[in-house]
Tab-separated table of C-alpha atoms in Angstrom:
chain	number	residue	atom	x	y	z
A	20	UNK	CA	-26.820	56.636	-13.793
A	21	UNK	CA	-29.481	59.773	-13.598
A	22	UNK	CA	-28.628	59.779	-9.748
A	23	UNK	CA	-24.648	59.875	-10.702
A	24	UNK	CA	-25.681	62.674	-13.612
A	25	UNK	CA	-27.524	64.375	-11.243
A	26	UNK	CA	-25.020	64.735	-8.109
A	27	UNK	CA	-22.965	65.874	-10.921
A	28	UNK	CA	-24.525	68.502	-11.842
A	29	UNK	CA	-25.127	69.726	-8.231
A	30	UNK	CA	-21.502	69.823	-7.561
A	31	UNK	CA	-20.817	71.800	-11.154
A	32	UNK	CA	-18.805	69.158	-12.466
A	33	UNK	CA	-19.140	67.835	-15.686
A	34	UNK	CA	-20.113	64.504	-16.562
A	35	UNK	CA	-16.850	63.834	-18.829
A	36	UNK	CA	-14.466	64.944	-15.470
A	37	UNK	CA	-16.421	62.946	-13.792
A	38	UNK	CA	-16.214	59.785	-15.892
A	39	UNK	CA	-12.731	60.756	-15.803
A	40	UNK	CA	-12.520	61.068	-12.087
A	41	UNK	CA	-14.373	57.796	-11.716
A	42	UNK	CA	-11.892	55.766	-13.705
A	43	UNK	CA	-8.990	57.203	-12.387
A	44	UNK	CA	-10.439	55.883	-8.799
A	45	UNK	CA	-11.330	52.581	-10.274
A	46	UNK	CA	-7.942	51.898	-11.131
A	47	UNK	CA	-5.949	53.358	-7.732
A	48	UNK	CA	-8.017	51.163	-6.115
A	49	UNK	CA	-7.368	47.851	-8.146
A	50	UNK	CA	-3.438	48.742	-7.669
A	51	UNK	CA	-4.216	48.991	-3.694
A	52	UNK	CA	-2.997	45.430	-1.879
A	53	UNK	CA	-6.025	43.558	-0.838
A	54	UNK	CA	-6.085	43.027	2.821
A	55	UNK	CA	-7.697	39.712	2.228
A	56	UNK	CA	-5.491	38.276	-0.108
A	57	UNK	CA	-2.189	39.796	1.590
A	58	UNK	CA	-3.578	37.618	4.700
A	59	UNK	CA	-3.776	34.206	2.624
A	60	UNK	CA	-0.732	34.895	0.907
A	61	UNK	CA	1.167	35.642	4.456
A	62	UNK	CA	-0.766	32.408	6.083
A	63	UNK	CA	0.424	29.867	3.343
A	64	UNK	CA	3.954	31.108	2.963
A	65	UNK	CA	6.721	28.327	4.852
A	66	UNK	CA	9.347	29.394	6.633
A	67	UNK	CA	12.776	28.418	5.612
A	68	UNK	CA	12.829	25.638	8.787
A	69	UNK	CA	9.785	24.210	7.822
A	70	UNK	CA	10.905	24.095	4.116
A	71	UNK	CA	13.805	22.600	4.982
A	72	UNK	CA	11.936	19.701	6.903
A	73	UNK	CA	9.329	18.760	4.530
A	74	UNK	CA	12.405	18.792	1.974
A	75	UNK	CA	13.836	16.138	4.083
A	76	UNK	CA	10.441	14.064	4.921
A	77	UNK	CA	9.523	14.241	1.035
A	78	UNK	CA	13.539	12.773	-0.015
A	79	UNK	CA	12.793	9.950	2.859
A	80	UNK	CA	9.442	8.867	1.493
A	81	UNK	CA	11.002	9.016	-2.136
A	82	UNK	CA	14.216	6.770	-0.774
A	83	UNK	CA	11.873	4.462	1.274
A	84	UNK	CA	9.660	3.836	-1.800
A	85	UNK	CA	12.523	3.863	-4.496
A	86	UNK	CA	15.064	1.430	-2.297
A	87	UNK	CA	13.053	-1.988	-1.242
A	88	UNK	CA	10.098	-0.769	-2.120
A	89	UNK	CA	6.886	-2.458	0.036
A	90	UNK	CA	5.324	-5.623	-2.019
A	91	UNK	CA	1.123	-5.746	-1.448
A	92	UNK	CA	1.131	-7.922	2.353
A	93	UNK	CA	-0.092	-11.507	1.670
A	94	UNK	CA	-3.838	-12.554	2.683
A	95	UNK	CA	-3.072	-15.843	3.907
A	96	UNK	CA	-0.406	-18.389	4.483
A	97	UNK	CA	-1.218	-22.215	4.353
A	98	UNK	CA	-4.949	-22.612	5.585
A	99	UNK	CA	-4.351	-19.351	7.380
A	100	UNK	CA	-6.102	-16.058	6.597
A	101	UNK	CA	-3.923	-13.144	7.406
A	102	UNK	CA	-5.700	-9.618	8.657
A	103	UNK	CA	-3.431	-6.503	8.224
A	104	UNK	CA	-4.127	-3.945	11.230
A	105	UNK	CA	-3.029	-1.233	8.855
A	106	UNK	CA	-1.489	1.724	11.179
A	107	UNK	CA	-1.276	-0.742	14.311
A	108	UNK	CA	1.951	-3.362	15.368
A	109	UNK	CA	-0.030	-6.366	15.139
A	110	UNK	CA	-1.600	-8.729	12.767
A	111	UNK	CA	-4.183	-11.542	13.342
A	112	UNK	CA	-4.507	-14.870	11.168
A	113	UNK	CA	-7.019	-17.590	11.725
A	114	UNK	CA	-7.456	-21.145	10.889
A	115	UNK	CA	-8.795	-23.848	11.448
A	116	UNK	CA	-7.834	-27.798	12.872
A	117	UNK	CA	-9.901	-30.822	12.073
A	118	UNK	CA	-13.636	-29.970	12.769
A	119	UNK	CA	-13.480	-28.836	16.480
A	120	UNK	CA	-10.878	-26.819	16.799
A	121	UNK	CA	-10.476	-22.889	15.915
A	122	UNK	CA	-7.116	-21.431	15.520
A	123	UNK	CA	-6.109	-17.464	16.410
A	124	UNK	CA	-2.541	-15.823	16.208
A	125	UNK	CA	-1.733	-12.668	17.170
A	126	UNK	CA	1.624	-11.544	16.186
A	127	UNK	CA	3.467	-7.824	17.136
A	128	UNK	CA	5.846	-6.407	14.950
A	129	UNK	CA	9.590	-6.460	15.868
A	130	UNK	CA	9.788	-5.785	19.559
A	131	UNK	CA	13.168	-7.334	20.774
A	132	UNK	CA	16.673	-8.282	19.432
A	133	UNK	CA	18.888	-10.600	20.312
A	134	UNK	CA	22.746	-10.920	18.808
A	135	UNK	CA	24.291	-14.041	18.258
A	136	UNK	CA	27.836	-14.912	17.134
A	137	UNK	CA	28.169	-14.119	13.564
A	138	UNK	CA	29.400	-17.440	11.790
A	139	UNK	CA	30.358	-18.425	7.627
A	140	UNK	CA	33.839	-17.101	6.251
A	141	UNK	CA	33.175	-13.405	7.990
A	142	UNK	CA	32.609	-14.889	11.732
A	143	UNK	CA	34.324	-11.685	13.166
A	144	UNK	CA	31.327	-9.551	15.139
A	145	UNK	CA	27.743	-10.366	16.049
A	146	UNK	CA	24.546	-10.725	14.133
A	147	UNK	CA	21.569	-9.205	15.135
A	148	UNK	CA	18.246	-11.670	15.793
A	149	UNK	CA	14.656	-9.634	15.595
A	150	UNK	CA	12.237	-11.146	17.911
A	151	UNK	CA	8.014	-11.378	17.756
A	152	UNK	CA	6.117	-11.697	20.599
A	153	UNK	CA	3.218	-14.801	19.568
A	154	UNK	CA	-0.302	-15.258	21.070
A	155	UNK	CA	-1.925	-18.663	19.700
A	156	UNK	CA	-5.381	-19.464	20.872
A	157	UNK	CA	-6.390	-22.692	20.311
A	158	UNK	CA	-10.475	-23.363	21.266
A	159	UNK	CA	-13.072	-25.618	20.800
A	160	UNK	CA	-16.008	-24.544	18.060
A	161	UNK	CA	-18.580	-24.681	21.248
A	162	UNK	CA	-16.702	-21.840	22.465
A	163	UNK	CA	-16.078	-23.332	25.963
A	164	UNK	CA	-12.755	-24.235	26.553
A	165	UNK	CA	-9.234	-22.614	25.170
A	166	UNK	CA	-5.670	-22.745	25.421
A	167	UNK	CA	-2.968	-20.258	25.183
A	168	UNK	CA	0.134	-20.304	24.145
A	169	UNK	CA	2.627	-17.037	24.770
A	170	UNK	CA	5.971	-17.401	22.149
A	171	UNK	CA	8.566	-15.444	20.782
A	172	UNK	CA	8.958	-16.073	17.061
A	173	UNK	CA	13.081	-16.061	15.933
A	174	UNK	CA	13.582	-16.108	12.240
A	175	UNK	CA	14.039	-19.878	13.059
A	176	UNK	CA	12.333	-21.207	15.719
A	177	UNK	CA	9.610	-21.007	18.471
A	178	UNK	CA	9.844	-20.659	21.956
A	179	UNK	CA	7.368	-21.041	24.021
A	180	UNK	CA	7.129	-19.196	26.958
A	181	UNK	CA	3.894	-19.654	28.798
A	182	UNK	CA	1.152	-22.175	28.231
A	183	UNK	CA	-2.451	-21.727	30.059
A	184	UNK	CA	-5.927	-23.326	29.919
A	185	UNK	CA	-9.255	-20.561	29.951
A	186	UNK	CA	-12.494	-21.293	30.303
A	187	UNK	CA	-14.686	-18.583	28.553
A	188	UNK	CA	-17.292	-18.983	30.190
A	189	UNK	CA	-15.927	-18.825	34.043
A	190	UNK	CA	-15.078	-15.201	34.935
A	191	UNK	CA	-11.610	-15.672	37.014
A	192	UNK	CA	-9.956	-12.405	38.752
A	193	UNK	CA	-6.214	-13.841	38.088
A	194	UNK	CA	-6.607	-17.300	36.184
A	195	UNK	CA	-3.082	-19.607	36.729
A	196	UNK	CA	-1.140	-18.922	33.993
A	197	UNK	CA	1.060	-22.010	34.820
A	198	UNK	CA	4.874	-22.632	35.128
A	199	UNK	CA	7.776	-21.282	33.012
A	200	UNK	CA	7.709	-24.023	29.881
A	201	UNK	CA	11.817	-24.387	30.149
A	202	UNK	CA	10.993	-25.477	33.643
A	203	UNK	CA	8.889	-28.305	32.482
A	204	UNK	CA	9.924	-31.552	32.180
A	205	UNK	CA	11.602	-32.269	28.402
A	206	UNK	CA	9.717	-34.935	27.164
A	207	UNK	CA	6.562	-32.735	28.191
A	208	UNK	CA	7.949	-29.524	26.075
A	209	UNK	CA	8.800	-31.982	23.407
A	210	UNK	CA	5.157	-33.270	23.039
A	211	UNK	CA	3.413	-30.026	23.068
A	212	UNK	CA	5.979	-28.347	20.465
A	213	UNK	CA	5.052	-31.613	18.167
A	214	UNK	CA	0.958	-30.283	19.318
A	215	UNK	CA	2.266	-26.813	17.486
A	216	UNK	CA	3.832	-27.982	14.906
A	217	UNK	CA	1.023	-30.454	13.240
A	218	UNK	CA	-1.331	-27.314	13.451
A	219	UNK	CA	0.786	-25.574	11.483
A	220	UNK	CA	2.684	-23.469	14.181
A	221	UNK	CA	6.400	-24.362	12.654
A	222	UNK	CA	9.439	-22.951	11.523
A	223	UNK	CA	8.047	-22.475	8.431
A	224	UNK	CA	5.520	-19.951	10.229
A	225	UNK	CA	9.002	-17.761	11.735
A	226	UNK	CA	10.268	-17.294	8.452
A	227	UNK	CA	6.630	-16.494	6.451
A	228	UNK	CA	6.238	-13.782	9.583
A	229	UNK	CA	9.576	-12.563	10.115
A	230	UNK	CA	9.390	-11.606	5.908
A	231	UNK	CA	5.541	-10.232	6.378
A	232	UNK	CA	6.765	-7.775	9.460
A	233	UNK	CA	9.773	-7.066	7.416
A	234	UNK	CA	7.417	-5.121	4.471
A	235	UNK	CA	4.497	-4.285	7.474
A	236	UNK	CA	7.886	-1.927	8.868
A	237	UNK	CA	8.299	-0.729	5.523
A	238	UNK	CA	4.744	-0.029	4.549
A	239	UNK	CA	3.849	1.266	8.206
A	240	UNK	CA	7.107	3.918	8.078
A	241	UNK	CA	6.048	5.271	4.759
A	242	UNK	CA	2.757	5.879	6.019
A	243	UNK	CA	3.997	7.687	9.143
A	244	UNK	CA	6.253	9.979	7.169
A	245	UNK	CA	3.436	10.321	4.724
A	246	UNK	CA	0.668	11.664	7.930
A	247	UNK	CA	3.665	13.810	9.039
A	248	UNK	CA	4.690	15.658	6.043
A	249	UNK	CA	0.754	16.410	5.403
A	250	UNK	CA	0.068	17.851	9.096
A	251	UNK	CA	4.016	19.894	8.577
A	252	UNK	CA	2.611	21.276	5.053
A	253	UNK	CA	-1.050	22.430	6.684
């Protein structure tokens, strides 16, 4: 303050003017725009386009989530655990047979259609059949020896498509991955469906996964919209 007073005085004005003076400047300045803040304000403002499509991301999550809302996915079915690959198209369960044998499934989400002719009181057009592609891997607890078996799941029924034996610990450039299984001989198909089926590999498994990929699509899209709104809105 004695430097201020004294500057003052060198310049013959009075300390009252100056006070004056120095107020006045005070407040011009707080009335001038701040670069700074003009830049933030500039950086975070959305254009009308991109207002316009995180409008229409933020009404699809709120449909998706209002309208058949996603149920929590289930953690097992049967003696199956069930392991969500949250953000991927697959999931993985695992079992068990008897005391020897270890179970694996790997199922994709919907990756095919089929259409079929629509039948009941309504037969007039075509329904449409999702399809999911099936790897079972059945192996021995030792770890040695494994089979695979290649299906699509239908909402009711497996087909088997290919059928081949590994052996873990032999390192094969391309093993035999056998014949086409419609090409086999019926009686043979017929005994290794029955080979499924008391392991729990059934019809009842088509419908329990057709219904789990059904909510996976739901829960997966919401997600995706969810990731893309929040990079839009950055």
């Amino acid at each position: 303050m004695a430097l201020l007073l004294r500057t003052l005085q060198k310049s013959r004005i009075s300390p009252s003017h100056s006070s004056r003076t120095l107020i006045s400047w005070v407040r011009c300045k707080s009335l001038l725009p701040n670069p700074q803040s003009r830049d933030i304000t500039t950086s975070t403002a959305k254009s009308p386009f991109q207002s316009n499509i995180l409008r229409i991301i933020r009404n699809e999550i709120e449909y998706q989530s209002d309208y058949a809302p996603p149920h929590q996915p289930a953690t097992e079915f049967k003696s199956f655990s069930v392991e969500d690959c949250p953000g991927e198209q697959c999931i993985v369960m695992k079992g068990k047979f008897g005391e020897d044998e270890n179970i694996k499934m790997e199922a994709t989400m919907f990756d095919g259609f089929m259409t079929v002719p629509r039948t009941g009181l309504d037969a007039s057009g075509r329904d449409v059949r999702l399809h999911i592609s099936l790897l079972v891997d059945i192996s021995k607890v030792d770890g040695s020896e494994e089979i695979e078996f290649l299906c699509s799941v239908w909402p009711n029924r497996i087909e088997i498509q290919k059928l081949y034996k590994l052996r873990r610990n032999k390192i094969t450039g391309q093993p035999y991955m056998g014949p086409n299984f419609g090409n086999l001989k019926y009686d043979f198909q017929t005994a290794i469906r029955e080979f499924l089926r008391v392991r729990g590999i059934d019809s009842e498994l088509c419908f329990f996964l057709h219904e789990y990929m059904m909510n996976k699509d739901r829960i997966e899209l919401i997600q995706w919209l969810r990731k893309l709104n929040s990079f839009i809105a950055q």
